[in-house]
PDB file of C-alpha atoms in Angstrom:
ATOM      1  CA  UNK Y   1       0.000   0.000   0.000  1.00  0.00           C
ATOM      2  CA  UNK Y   2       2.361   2.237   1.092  1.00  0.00           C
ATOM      3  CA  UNK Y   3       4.366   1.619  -2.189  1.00  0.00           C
ATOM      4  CA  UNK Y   4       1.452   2.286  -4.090  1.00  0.00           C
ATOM      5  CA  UNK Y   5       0.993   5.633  -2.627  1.00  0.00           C
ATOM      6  CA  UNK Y   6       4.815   7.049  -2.969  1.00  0.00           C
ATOM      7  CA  UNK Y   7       4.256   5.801  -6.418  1.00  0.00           C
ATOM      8  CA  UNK Y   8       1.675   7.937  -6.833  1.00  0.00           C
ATOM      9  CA  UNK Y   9       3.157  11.116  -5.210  1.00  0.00           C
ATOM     10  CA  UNK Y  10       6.271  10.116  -7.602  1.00  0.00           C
ATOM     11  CA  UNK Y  11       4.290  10.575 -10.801  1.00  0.00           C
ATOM     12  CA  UNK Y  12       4.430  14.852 -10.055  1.00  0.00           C
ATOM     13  CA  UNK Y  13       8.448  15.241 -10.067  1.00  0.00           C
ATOM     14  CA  UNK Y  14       9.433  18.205 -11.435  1.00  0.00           C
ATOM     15  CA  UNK Y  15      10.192  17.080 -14.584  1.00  0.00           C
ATOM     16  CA  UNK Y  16       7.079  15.096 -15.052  1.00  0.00           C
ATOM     17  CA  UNK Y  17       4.863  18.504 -14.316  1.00  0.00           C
ATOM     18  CA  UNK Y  18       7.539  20.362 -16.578  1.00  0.00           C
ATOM     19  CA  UNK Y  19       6.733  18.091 -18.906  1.00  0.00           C
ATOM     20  CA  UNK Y  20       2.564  17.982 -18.373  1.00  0.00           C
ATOM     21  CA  UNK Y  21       2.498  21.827 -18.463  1.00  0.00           C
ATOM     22  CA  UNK Y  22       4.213  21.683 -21.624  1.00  0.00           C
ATOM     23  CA  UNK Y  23       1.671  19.962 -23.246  1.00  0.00           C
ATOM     24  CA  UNK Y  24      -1.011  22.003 -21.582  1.00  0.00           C
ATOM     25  CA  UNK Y  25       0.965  24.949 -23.567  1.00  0.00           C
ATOM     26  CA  UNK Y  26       0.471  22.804 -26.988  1.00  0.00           C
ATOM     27  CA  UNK Y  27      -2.831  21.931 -26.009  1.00  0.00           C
ATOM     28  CA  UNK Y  28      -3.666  26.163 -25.869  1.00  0.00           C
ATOM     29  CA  UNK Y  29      -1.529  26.730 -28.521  1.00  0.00           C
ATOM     30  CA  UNK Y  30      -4.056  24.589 -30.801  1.00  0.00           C
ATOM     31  CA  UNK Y  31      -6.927  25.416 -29.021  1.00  0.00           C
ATOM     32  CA  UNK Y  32      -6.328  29.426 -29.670  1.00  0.00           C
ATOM     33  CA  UNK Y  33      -5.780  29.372 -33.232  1.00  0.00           C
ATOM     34  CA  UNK Y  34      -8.107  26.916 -34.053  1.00  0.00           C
ATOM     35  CA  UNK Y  35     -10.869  28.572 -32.248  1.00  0.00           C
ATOM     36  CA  UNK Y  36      -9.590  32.240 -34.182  1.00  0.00           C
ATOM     37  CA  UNK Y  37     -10.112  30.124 -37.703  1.00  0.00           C
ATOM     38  CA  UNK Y  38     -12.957  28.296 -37.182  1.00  0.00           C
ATOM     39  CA  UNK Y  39     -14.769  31.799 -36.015  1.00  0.00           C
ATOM     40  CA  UNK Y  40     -13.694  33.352 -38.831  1.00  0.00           C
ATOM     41  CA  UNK Y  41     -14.171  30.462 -41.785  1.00  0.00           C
ATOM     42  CA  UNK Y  42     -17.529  29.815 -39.870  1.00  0.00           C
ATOM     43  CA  UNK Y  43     -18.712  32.866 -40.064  1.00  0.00           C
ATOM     44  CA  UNK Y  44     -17.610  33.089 -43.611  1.00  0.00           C
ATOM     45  CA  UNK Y  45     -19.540  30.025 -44.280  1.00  0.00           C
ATOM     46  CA  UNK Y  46     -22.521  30.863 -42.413  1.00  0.00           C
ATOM     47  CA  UNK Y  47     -23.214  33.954 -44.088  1.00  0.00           C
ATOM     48  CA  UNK Y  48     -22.723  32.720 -47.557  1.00  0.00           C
ATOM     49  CA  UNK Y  49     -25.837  29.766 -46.870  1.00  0.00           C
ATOM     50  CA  UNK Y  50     -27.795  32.356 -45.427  1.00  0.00           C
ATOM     51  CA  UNK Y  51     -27.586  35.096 -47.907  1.00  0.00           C
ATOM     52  CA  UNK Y  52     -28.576  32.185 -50.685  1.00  0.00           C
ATOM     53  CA  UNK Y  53     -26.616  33.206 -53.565  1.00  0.00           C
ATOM     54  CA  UNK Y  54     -27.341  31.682 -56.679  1.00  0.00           C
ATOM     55  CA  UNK Y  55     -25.103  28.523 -56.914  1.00  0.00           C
ATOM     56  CA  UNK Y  56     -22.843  29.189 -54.543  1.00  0.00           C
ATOM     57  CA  UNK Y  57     -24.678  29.167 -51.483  1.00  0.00           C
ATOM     58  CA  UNK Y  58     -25.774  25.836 -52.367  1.00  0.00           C
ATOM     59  CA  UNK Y  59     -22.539  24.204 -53.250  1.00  0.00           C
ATOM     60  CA  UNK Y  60     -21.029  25.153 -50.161  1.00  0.00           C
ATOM     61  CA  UNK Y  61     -23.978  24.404 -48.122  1.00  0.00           C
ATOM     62  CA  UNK Y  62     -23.286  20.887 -49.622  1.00  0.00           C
ATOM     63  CA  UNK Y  63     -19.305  21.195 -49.251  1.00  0.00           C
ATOM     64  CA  UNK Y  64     -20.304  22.059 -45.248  1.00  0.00           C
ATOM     65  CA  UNK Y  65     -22.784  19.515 -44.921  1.00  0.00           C
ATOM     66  CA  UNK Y  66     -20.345  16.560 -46.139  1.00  0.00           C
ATOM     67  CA  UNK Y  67     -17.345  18.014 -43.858  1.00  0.00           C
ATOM     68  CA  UNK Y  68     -19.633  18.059 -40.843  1.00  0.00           C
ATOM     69  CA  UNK Y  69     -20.962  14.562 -40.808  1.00  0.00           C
ATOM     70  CA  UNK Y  70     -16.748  12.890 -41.376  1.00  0.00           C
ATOM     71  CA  UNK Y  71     -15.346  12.451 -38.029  1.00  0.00           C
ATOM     72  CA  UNK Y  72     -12.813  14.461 -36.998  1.00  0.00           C
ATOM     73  CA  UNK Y  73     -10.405  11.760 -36.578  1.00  0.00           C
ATOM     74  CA  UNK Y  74     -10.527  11.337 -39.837  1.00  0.00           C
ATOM     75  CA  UNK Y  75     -10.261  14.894 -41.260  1.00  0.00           C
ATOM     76  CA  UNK Y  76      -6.553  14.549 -38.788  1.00  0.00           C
ATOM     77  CA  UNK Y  77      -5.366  11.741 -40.536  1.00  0.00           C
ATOM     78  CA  UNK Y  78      -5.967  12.708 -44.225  1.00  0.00           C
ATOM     79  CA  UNK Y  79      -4.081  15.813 -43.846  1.00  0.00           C
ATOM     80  CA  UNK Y  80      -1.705  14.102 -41.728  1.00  0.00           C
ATOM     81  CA  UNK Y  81      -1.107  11.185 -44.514  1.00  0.00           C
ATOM     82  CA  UNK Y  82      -2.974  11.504 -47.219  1.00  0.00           C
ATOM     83  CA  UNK Y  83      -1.971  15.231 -48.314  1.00  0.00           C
ATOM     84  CA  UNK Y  84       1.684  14.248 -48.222  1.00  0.00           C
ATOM     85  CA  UNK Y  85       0.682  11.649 -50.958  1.00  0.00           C
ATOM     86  CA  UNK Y  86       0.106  14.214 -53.412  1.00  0.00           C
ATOM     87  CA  UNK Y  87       3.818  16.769 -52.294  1.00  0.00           C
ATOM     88  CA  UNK Y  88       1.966  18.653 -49.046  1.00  0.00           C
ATOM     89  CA  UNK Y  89       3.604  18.022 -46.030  1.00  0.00           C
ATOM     90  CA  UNK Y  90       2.662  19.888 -42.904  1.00  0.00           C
ATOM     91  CA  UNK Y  91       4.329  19.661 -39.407  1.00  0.00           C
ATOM     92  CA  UNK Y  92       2.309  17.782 -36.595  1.00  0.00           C
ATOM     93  CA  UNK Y  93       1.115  21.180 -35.418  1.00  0.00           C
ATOM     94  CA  UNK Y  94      -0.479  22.559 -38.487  1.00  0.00           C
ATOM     95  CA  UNK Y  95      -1.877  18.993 -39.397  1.00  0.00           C
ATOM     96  CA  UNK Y  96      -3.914  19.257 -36.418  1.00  0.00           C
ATOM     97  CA  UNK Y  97      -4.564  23.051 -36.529  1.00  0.00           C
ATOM     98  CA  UNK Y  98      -5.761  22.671 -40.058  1.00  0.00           C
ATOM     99  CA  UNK Y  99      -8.070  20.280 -39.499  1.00  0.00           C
ATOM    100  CA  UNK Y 100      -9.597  21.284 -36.433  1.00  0.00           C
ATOM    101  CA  UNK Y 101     -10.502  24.171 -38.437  1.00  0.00           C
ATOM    102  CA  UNK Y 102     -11.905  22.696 -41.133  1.00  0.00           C
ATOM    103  CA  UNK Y 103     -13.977  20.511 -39.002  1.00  0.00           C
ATOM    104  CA  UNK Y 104     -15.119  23.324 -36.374  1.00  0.00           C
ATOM    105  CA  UNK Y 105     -15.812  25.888 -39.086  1.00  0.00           C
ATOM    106  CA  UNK Y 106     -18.588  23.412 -40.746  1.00  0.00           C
ATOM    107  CA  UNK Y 107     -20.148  23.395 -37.158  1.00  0.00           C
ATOM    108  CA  UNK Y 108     -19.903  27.083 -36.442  1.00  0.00           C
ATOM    109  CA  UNK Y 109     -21.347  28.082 -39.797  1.00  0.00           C
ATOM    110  CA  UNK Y 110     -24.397  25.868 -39.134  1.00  0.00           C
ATOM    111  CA  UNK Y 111     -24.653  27.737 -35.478  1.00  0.00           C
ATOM    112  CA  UNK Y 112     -24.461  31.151 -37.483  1.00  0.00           C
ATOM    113  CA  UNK Y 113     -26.969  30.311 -40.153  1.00  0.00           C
ATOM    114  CA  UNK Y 114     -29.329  29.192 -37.409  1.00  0.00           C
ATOM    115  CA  UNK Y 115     -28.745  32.148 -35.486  1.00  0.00           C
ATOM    116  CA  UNK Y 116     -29.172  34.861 -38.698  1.00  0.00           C
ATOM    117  CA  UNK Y 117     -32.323  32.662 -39.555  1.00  0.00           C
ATOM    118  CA  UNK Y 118     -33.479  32.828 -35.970  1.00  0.00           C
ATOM    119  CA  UNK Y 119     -34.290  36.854 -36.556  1.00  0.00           C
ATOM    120  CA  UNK Y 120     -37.198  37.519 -37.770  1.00  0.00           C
ATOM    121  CA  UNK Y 121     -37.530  38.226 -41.619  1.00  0.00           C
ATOM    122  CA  UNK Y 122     -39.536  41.594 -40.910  1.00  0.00           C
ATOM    123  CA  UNK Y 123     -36.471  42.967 -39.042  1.00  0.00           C
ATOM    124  CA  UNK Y 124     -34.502  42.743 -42.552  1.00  0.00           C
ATOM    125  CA  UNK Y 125     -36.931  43.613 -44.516  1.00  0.00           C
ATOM    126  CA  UNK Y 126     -37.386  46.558 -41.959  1.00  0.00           C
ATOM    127  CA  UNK Y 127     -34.046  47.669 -42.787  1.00  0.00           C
ATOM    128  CA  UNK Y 128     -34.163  47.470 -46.645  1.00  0.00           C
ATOM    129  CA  UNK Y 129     -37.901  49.363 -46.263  1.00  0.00           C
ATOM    130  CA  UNK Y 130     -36.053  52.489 -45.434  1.00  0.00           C
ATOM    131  CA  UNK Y 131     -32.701  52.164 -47.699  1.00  0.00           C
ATOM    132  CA  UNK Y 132     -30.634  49.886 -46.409  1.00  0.00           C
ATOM    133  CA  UNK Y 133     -28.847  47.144 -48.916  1.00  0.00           C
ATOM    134  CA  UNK Y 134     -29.261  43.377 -47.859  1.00  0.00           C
ATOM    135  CA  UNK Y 135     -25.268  44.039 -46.442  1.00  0.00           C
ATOM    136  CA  UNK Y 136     -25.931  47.117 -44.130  1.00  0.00           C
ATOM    137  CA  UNK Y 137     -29.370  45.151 -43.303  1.00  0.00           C
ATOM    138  CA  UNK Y 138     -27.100  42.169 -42.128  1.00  0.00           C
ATOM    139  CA  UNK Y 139     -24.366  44.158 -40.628  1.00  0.00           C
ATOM    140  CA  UNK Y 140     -26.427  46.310 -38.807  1.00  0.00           C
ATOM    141  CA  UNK Y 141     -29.515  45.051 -37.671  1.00  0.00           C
ATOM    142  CA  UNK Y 142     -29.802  41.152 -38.276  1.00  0.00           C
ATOM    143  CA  UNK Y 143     -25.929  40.373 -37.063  1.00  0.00           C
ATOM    144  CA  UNK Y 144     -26.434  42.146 -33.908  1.00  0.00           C
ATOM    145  CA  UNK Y 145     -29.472  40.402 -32.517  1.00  0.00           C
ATOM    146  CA  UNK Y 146     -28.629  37.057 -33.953  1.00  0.00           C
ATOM    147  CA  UNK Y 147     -25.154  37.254 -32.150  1.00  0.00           C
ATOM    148  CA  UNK Y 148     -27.510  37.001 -28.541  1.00  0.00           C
ATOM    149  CA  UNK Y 149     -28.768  33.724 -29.812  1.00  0.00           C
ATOM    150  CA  UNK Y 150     -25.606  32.210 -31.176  1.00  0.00           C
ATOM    151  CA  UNK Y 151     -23.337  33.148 -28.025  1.00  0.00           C
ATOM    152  CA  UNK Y 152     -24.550  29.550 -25.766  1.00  0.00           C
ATOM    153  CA  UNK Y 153     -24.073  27.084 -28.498  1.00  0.00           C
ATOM    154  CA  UNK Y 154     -21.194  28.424 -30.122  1.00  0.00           C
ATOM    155  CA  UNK Y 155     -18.992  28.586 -26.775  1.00  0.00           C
ATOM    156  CA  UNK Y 156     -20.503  25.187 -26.364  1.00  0.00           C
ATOM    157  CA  UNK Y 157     -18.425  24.028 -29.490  1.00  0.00           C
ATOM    158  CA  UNK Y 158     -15.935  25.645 -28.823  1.00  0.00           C
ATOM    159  CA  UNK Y 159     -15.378  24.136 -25.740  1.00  0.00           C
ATOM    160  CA  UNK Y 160     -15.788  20.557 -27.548  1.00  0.00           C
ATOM    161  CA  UNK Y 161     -12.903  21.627 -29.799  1.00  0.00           C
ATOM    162  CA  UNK Y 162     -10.926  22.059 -26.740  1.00  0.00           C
ATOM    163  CA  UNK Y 163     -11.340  18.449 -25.882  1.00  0.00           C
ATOM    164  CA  UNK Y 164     -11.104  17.334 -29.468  1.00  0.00           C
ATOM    165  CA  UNK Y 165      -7.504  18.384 -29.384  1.00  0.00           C
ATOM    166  CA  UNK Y 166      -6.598  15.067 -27.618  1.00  0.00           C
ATOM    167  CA  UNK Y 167      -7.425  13.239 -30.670  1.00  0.00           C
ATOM    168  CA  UNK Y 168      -4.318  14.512 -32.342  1.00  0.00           C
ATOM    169  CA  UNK Y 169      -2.719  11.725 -30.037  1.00  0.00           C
ATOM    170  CA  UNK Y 170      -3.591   9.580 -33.043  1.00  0.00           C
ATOM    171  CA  UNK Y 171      -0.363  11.548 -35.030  1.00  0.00           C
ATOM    172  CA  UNK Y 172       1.874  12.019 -32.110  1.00  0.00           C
ATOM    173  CA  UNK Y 173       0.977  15.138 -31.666  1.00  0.00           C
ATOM    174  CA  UNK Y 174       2.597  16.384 -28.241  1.00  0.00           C
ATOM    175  CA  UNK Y 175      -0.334  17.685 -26.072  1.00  0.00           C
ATOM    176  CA  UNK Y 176      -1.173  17.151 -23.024  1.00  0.00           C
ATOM    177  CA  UNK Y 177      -2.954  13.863 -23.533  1.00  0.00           C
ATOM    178  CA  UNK Y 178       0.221  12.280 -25.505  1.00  0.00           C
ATOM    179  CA  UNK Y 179       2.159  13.209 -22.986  1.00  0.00           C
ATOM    180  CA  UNK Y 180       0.344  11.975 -20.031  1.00  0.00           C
ATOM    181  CA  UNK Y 181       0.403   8.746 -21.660  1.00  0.00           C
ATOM    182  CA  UNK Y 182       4.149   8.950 -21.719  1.00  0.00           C
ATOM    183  CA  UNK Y 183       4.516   9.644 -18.240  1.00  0.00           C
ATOM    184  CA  UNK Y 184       2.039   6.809 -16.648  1.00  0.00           C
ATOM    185  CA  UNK Y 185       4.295   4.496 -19.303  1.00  0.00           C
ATOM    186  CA  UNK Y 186       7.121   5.098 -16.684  1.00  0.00           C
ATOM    187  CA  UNK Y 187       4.653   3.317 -13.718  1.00  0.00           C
ATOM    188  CA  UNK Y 188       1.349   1.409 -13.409  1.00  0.00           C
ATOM    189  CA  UNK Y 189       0.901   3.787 -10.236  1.00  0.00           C
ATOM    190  CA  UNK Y 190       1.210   6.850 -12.332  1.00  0.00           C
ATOM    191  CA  UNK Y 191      -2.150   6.130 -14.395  1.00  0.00           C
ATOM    192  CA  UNK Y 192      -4.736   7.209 -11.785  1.00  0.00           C
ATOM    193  CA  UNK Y 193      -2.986  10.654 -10.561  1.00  0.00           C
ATOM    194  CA  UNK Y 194      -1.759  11.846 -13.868  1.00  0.00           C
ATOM    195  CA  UNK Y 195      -5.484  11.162 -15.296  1.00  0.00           C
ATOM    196  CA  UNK Y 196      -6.704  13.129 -12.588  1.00  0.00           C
ATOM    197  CA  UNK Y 197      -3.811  15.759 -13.400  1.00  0.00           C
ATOM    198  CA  UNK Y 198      -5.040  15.673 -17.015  1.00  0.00           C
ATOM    199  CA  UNK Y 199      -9.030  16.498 -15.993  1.00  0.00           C
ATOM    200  CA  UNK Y 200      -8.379  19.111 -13.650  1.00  0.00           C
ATOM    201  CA  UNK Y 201      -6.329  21.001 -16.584  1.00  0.00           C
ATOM    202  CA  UNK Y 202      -8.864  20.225 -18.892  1.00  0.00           C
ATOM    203  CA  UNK Y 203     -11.566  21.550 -16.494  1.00  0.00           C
ATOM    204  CA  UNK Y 204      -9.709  24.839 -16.022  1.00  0.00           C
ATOM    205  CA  UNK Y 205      -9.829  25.563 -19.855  1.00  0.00           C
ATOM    206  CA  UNK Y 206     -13.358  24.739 -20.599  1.00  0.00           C
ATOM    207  CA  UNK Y 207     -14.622  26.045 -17.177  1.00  0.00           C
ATOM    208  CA  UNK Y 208     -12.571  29.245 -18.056  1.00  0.00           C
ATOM    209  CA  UNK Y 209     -14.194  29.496 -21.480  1.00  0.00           C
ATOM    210  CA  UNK Y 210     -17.965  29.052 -19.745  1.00  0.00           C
ATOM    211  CA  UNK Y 211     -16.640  32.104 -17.625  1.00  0.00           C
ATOM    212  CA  UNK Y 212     -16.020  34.222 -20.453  1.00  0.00           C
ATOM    213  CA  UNK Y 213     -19.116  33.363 -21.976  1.00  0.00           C
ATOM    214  CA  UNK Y 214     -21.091  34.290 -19.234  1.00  0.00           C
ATOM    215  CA  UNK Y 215     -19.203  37.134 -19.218  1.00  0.00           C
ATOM    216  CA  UNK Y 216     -19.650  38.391 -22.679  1.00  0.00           C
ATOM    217  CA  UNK Y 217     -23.332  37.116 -22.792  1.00  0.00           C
ATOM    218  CA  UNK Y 218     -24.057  39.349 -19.788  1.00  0.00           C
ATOM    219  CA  UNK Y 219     -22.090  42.337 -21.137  1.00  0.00           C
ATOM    220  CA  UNK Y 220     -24.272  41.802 -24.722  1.00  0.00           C
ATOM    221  CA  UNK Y 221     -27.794  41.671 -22.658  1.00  0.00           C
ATOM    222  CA  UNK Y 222     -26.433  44.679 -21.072  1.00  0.00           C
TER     223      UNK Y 222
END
């Protein structure tokens, strides 16, 4: 018993928490820029099925609704080792960045056509009544109230993405949940602790993003 418990206390030396706090930095690192990209593609996305353009709106809605329904795990490994079949190589890091994005940005864009769709029509065609273009209509008066409605589920995604980044384990990527599994290698007794290590870190980021959420959400109904 007693050897079970030093083991335990053994699994956070310094260089094993060096080591887990690294990956927690690789782990942000990912989960920062692929949050900034999907918001942005998303949004780019989500607009362009809402606004129904002739043939394009379509195709992409098409394009997005394929994306969305491949695993994720999936979307990692053909970047990972399919692109480099036909000359594009990408780092680890940008394999997984890349196709977080592309994966996250097919579910943000859905969240931002339901939210545009969620206003009601007379609001628009309020706007355009008294001069407005379909754009300024958007930008000014449909964007703004359908931003109240998207807030919940988009944070909600976003805070899956942050847990999604542990699937890059599947191509080595060196996060936090790669390299807890290379420091409970070292000892049996390590597993239980350094599991608990790894859900109190991931706890702090998504309990950190529901905080800024509630946050902005209360600053918007303000």
């Amino acid at each position: 018993m007693n050897i079970v418990v030093a083991g335990i206390f053994d699994a956070f030396t310094k260089n094993n928490i060096n080591y887990l706090l690294g990956g927690l930095g690789i782990t942000v690192a990912v989960s920062i820029i692929s949050v900034l990209g999907s918001l942005i593609f998303g949004a780019f996305i989500g607009i362009i099925i809402y606004e129904k353009i002739p043939f394009l709106s379509r195709y992409v809605s098409i394009i997005n609704d394929v994306i969305r329904n491949l695993p994720l795990l999936l979307i990692i490994f053909f970047i990972y080792f399919v692109l480099p079949m036909i000359g594009i190589y990408l780092p680890v890091f940008w394999a997984t960045v890349i196709a977080m994005i592309v994966f996250e940005s097919t579910m943000l864009a859905e969240i931002i056509r339901g939210g545009l769709l969620a206003v009601p029509t007379g609001q628009a065609e309020g706007a355009r009544s008294v001069g407005m273009t379909n754009q300024q209509a958007l930008l000014h008066i449909v964007l703004p109230q359908a931003i109240k409605k998207m807030i919940p589920p988009i944070i909600s995604q976003l805070i899956s993405l942050v847990k999604d980044t542990s699937l890059a384990v599947g191509i080595v990527l060196s996060e936090m949940t790669f390299r807890g599994q290379i420091v409970y290698a070292q000892n049996s007794n390590y597993t239980i602790p350094v599991f608990v290590a790894l859900a109190i870190m991931y706890f702090i980021l998504n309990y950190g993003l529901s905080l800024i959420a509630n946050w902005f959400d209360s600053r918007m109904a303000a």
